[in-house]
CSV table of C-alpha atoms in Angstrom, one decimal:
chain,number,residue,atom,x,y,z
A,1,GLY,CA,24.5,-10.3,-1.2
A,2,ALA,CA,20.9,-8.9,-0.9
A,3,VAL,CA,21.1,-6.2,-3.5
A,4,VAL,CA,18.1,-4.3,-4.7
A,5,SER,CA,18.2,-2.2,-7.8
A,6,GLN,CA,15.7,0.4,-9.1
A,7,HIS,CA,15.4,1.7,-12.6
A,8,PRO,CA,15.4,4.5,-13.6
A,9,SER,CA,17.3,6.4,-10.9
A,10,TRP,CA,15.7,9.6,-12.0
A,11,VAL,CA,13.0,10.6,-14.5
A,12,ILE,CA,11.5,13.8,-15.7
A,13,CYS,CA,8.1,13.7,-17.4
A,14,LYS,CA,5.3,15.9,-18.5
A,15,SER,CA,2.1,16.3,-16.6
A,16,GLY,CA,-0.5,13.7,-17.7
A,17,THR,CA,1.9,11.0,-18.7
A,18,SER,CA,2.6,7.7,-17.0
A,19,VAL,CA,5.9,6.6,-15.5
A,20,LYS,CA,7.0,3.1,-14.6
A,21,ILE,CA,9.6,2.4,-12.0
A,22,GLU,CA,11.1,-1.1,-11.7
A,23,CYS,CA,12.4,-2.7,-8.5
A,24,ARG,CA,14.5,-5.8,-8.7
A,25,SER,CA,16.1,-8.1,-6.1
A,26,LEU,CA,19.3,-9.1,-7.9
A,27,ASP,CA,20.6,-12.0,-5.8
A,28,PHE,CA,17.7,-13.3,-3.8
A,29,GLN,CA,14.0,-14.1,-4.1
A,30,ALA,CA,11.7,-11.6,-2.5
A,31,THR,CA,8.3,-12.8,-1.4
A,32,THR,CA,7.4,-9.2,-0.4
A,33,MET,CA,8.3,-5.9,-1.8
A,34,PHE,CA,7.4,-2.5,-0.4
A,35,TRP,CA,7.0,0.9,-2.0
A,36,TYR,CA,7.8,4.0,-0.1
A,37,ARG,CA,7.5,7.7,-0.9
A,38,GLN,CA,9.8,10.3,0.6
A,39,PHE,CA,9.4,14.1,0.4
A,40,PRO,CA,12.4,16.3,1.0
A,41,LYS,CA,13.6,16.4,4.5
A,42,GLN,CA,10.9,13.9,5.6
A,43,SER,CA,10.7,10.3,6.6
A,44,LEU,CA,9.6,7.4,4.4
A,45,MET,CA,5.9,6.8,3.9
A,46,LEU,CA,4.8,3.3,3.1
A,47,MET,CA,2.6,3.4,0.1
A,48,ALA,CA,1.9,-0.3,-0.5
A,49,THR,CA,3.0,-3.8,0.1
A,50,SER,CA,3.2,-6.3,-2.8
A,51,ASN,CA,3.4,-10.0,-2.7
A,52,GLU,CA,4.4,-12.1,-5.7
A,53,GLY,CA,1.4,-13.3,-7.6
A,54,SER,CA,-1.2,-11.3,-5.6
A,55,LYS,CA,-2.7,-7.9,-5.6
A,56,ALA,CA,-0.9,-5.2,-3.7
A,57,THR,CA,-2.1,-3.9,-0.4
A,58,TYR,CA,-2.3,-0.1,-0.3
A,59,GLU,CA,-2.0,2.0,2.8
A,60,GLN,CA,-4.8,4.3,3.8
A,61,GLY,CA,-4.9,7.4,1.7
A,62,VAL,CA,-2.9,6.0,-1.3
A,63,GLU,CA,-4.8,5.9,-4.5
A,64,LYS,CA,-4.5,2.5,-6.0
A,65,ASP,CA,-5.7,3.6,-9.4
A,66,LYS,CA,-3.0,6.2,-9.5
A,67,PHE,CA,-0.2,4.1,-8.2
A,68,LEU,CA,-0.4,0.7,-9.9
A,69,ILE,CA,1.8,-2.0,-8.5
A,70,ASN,CA,2.6,-5.3,-10.2
A,71,HIS,CA,4.7,-8.0,-8.5
A,72,ALA,CA,5.2,-10.2,-11.5
A,73,SER,CA,7.9,-12.5,-10.2
A,74,LEU,CA,10.0,-13.2,-7.1
A,75,THR,CA,12.6,-10.7,-8.2
A,76,LEU,CA,10.6,-7.9,-9.9
A,77,SER,CA,8.0,-5.4,-8.8
A,78,THR,CA,6.9,-2.3,-10.7
A,79,LEU,CA,5.2,0.9,-9.7
A,80,THR,CA,3.4,2.9,-12.4
A,81,VAL,CA,2.4,6.4,-11.6
A,82,THR,CA,-0.5,7.0,-13.9
A,83,SER,CA,-1.4,10.5,-15.3
A,84,ALA,CA,1.3,12.1,-13.2
A,85,HIS,CA,0.9,15.6,-11.9
A,86,PRO,CA,3.5,17.9,-10.3
A,87,GLU,CA,2.3,16.9,-6.8
A,88,ASP,CA,3.5,13.4,-7.6
A,89,SER,CA,7.0,14.6,-7.8
A,90,SER,CA,8.9,12.8,-5.1
A,91,PHE,CA,11.6,10.3,-4.2
A,92,TYR,CA,10.3,6.7,-4.5
A,93,ILE,CA,12.1,3.9,-2.8
A,94,CYS,CA,11.4,0.2,-2.9
A,95,SER,CA,12.5,-2.5,-0.6
A,96,ALA,CA,12.5,-6.3,-0.8
A,97,ARG,CA,12.0,-8.8,2.0
A,98,ARG,CA,13.9,-12.1,1.6
A,99,ARG,CA,12.0,-15.4,1.4
A,100,THR,CA,13.8,-16.8,4.5
A,101,GLY,CA,14.9,-15.3,7.7
A,102,TYR,CA,13.5,-12.5,9.8
A,103,ASN,CA,11.9,-9.3,8.7
A,104,GLU,CA,14.9,-7.5,7.3
A,105,GLN,CA,14.1,-5.4,4.3
A,106,PHE,CA,16.8,-4.5,1.7
A,107,PHE,CA,16.3,-1.1,0.1
A,108,GLY,CA,16.8,0.1,-3.4
A,109,PRO,CA,18.7,3.3,-4.2
A,110,GLY,CA,15.5,5.2,-5.0
A,111,THR,CA,14.0,6.9,-8.0
A,112,ARG,CA,13.7,10.7,-8.2
A,113,LEU,CA,10.5,11.6,-10.1
A,114,THR,CA,10.0,15.2,-11.4
A,115,VAL,CA,6.7,16.0,-13.1
A,116,LEU,CA,6.7,19.2,-15.0
B,1,ALA,CA,0.0,-0.5,16.0
B,2,GLN,CA,3.5,0.9,16.4
B,3,SER,CA,4.9,4.3,16.4
B,4,VAL,CA,8.5,5.7,16.5
B,5,THR,CA,9.7,9.0,17.8
B,6,GLN,CA,13.1,10.4,17.1
B,7,LEU,CA,13.6,13.0,19.7
B,8,ASP,CA,16.0,15.3,17.7
B,9,SER,CA,15.4,16.4,14.2
B,10,GLN,CA,19.0,17.8,13.9
B,11,VAL,CA,22.1,17.0,15.7
B,12,PRO,CA,25.2,19.1,15.0
B,13,VAL,CA,28.5,17.8,16.4
B,14,PHE,CA,32.2,18.3,15.9
B,15,GLU,CA,34.4,15.7,14.3
B,16,GLU,CA,35.8,13.1,16.8
B,17,ALA,CA,33.2,14.0,19.4
B,18,PRO,CA,30.7,11.3,20.6
B,19,VAL,CA,27.1,11.4,19.5
B,20,GLU,CA,23.8,9.9,20.6
B,21,LEU,CA,20.7,9.9,18.4
B,22,ARG,CA,17.6,9.1,20.4
B,23,CYS,CA,14.7,6.9,19.5
B,24,ASN,CA,11.7,5.9,21.5
B,25,TYR,CA,9.0,3.6,20.3
B,26,SER,CA,5.5,2.5,21.2
B,27,SER,CA,4.0,-0.9,20.6
B,28,SER,CA,1.5,-3.3,22.0
B,29,VAL,CA,3.4,-6.2,20.6
B,30,SER,CA,7.0,-7.4,20.5
B,31,VAL,CA,9.0,-5.7,17.9
B,32,TYR,CA,12.3,-5.8,16.0
B,33,LEU,CA,14.2,-2.6,16.0
B,34,PHE,CA,16.4,-1.1,13.3
B,35,TRP,CA,18.6,1.9,12.6
B,36,TYR,CA,19.2,3.0,9.0
B,37,VAL,CA,21.4,5.6,7.4
B,38,GLN,CA,20.5,7.6,4.3
B,39,TYR,CA,23.0,9.6,2.3
B,40,PRO,CA,21.6,12.4,0.0
B,41,ASN,CA,19.6,11.0,-2.9
B,42,GLN,CA,20.3,7.4,-1.9
B,43,GLY,CA,18.3,4.6,-0.5
B,44,LEU,CA,18.6,3.3,3.1
B,45,GLN,CA,21.5,1.3,4.4
B,46,LEU,CA,21.0,-0.9,7.5
B,47,LEU,CA,23.3,0.2,10.4
B,48,LEU,CA,22.2,-2.3,13.0
B,49,LYS,CA,19.3,-4.3,14.2
B,50,TYR,CA,17.9,-5.8,17.4
B,51,LEU,CA,16.1,-9.0,17.1
B,52,SER,CA,16.6,-10.7,20.5
B,53,GLY,CA,19.4,-11.5,23.0
B,54,SER,CA,22.0,-9.0,24.1
B,55,THR,CA,20.5,-5.6,24.4
B,56,LEU,CA,23.7,-3.9,23.2
B,57,VAL,CA,23.9,-4.2,19.5
B,58,LYS,CA,27.0,-3.3,17.4
B,59,GLY,CA,26.6,-2.3,13.8
B,60,ILE,CA,28.7,-1.0,10.9
B,61,ASN,CA,30.9,2.0,10.8
B,62,GLY,CA,31.5,1.9,14.6
B,63,PHE,CA,27.8,2.5,15.6
B,64,GLU,CA,26.1,0.7,18.4
B,65,ALA,CA,22.7,0.9,20.0
B,66,GLU,CA,21.1,-0.3,23.2
B,67,PHE,CA,17.6,-1.7,23.5
B,68,ASN,CA,15.9,-0.6,26.8
B,69,LYS,CA,12.6,-2.4,27.1
B,70,SER,CA,11.5,-0.6,30.2
B,71,GLN,CA,12.0,2.8,28.6
B,72,THR,CA,11.0,1.6,25.2
B,73,SER,CA,14.1,3.2,23.7
B,74,PHE,CA,16.7,2.2,21.2
B,75,HIS,CA,19.3,5.0,21.1
B,76,LEU,CA,22.1,5.0,18.6
B,77,ARG,CA,25.7,6.0,19.7
B,78,LYS,CA,29.1,6.4,18.3
B,79,PRO,CA,32.1,7.3,20.4
B,80,SER,CA,33.9,9.4,17.8
B,81,VAL,CA,32.2,10.7,14.6
B,82,HIS,CA,33.8,11.5,11.3
B,83,ILE,CA,32.8,14.0,8.6
B,84,SER,CA,31.6,11.0,6.5
B,85,ASP,CA,29.0,10.2,9.1
B,86,THR,CA,27.0,13.3,8.0
B,87,ALA,CA,23.7,11.9,6.9
B,88,GLU,CA,20.1,11.3,7.8
B,89,TYR,CA,19.4,8.5,10.3
B,90,PHE,CA,16.2,6.7,10.7
B,91,CYS,CA,15.0,4.5,13.6
B,92,ALA,CA,12.4,1.9,12.6
B,93,VAL,CA,10.4,-0.9,14.2
B,94,SER,CA,8.7,-4.0,12.8
B,95,ALA,CA,6.2,-6.2,14.6
B,96,LEU,CA,7.4,-9.8,15.1
B,97,TYR,CA,4.2,-11.3,13.9
B,98,ASN,CA,1.2,-10.7,11.8
B,99,GLN,CA,1.9,-7.4,10.1
B,100,GLY,CA,3.7,-8.7,7.0
B,101,GLY,CA,7.1,-7.3,7.9
B,102,LYS,CA,6.0,-3.6,7.7
B,103,LEU,CA,8.5,-1.1,8.9
B,104,ILE,CA,7.4,1.9,10.8
B,105,PHE,CA,9.9,4.8,10.6
B,106,GLY,CA,10.7,7.7,12.8
B,107,GLN,CA,10.9,11.2,11.4
B,108,GLY,CA,14.6,11.0,11.0
B,109,THR,CA,17.6,12.8,12.6
B,110,GLU,CA,19.9,14.8,10.5
B,111,LEU,CA,23.5,14.3,11.8
B,112,SER,CA,25.8,17.1,10.8
B,113,VAL,CA,29.5,16.6,11.6
B,114,LYS,CA,31.6,19.7,11.4
B,115,PRO,CA,35.4,19.9,11.3
């Protein structure tokens, strides 16, 4: 149990276009989902926290108009990278926190975004 | 606020040798502690966690970690590593209360197991 999926697993897009990444909790309800960004050989950087039905909370330095997060249901959160540029190329990972229990987060497999 | 320091960025080790990956943390509040493993181009998999109780925690794949409150450490150990343990390992902490379950990660340790 506690499986999180991400779609797509990789995406290549042209500069200036927008890209949407989906994060789904497949077998549990997630009150909170987290979005991370990871550069090569580096740690995960928390971008934002999203709670179902409310606005996402962004970490300092993360542009909320560029990285739009929607947590539409207890099993789905989306991250849209708007007007993507090459510097947005990265590995994006989501995680979901279960409705019950302690603070364990379950991680998705990640999405590799390459902006040309 | 919390912070996590993984003291070794890279740890090379021969197959079947023991290994220890070091993690120190800083926090003004009580925390949960975690170790995750990441294989190339994949998400994170939980190896083990410390919530409360016994300070020696056993996880998957033969790994264990010991919580030392006085030294604010949570080092990860395995008595005999395999080639398949080659991966990136992350130590993380999460405050027990009031921070929405945020995880703070260390910088990661690259474990490289050689034949």
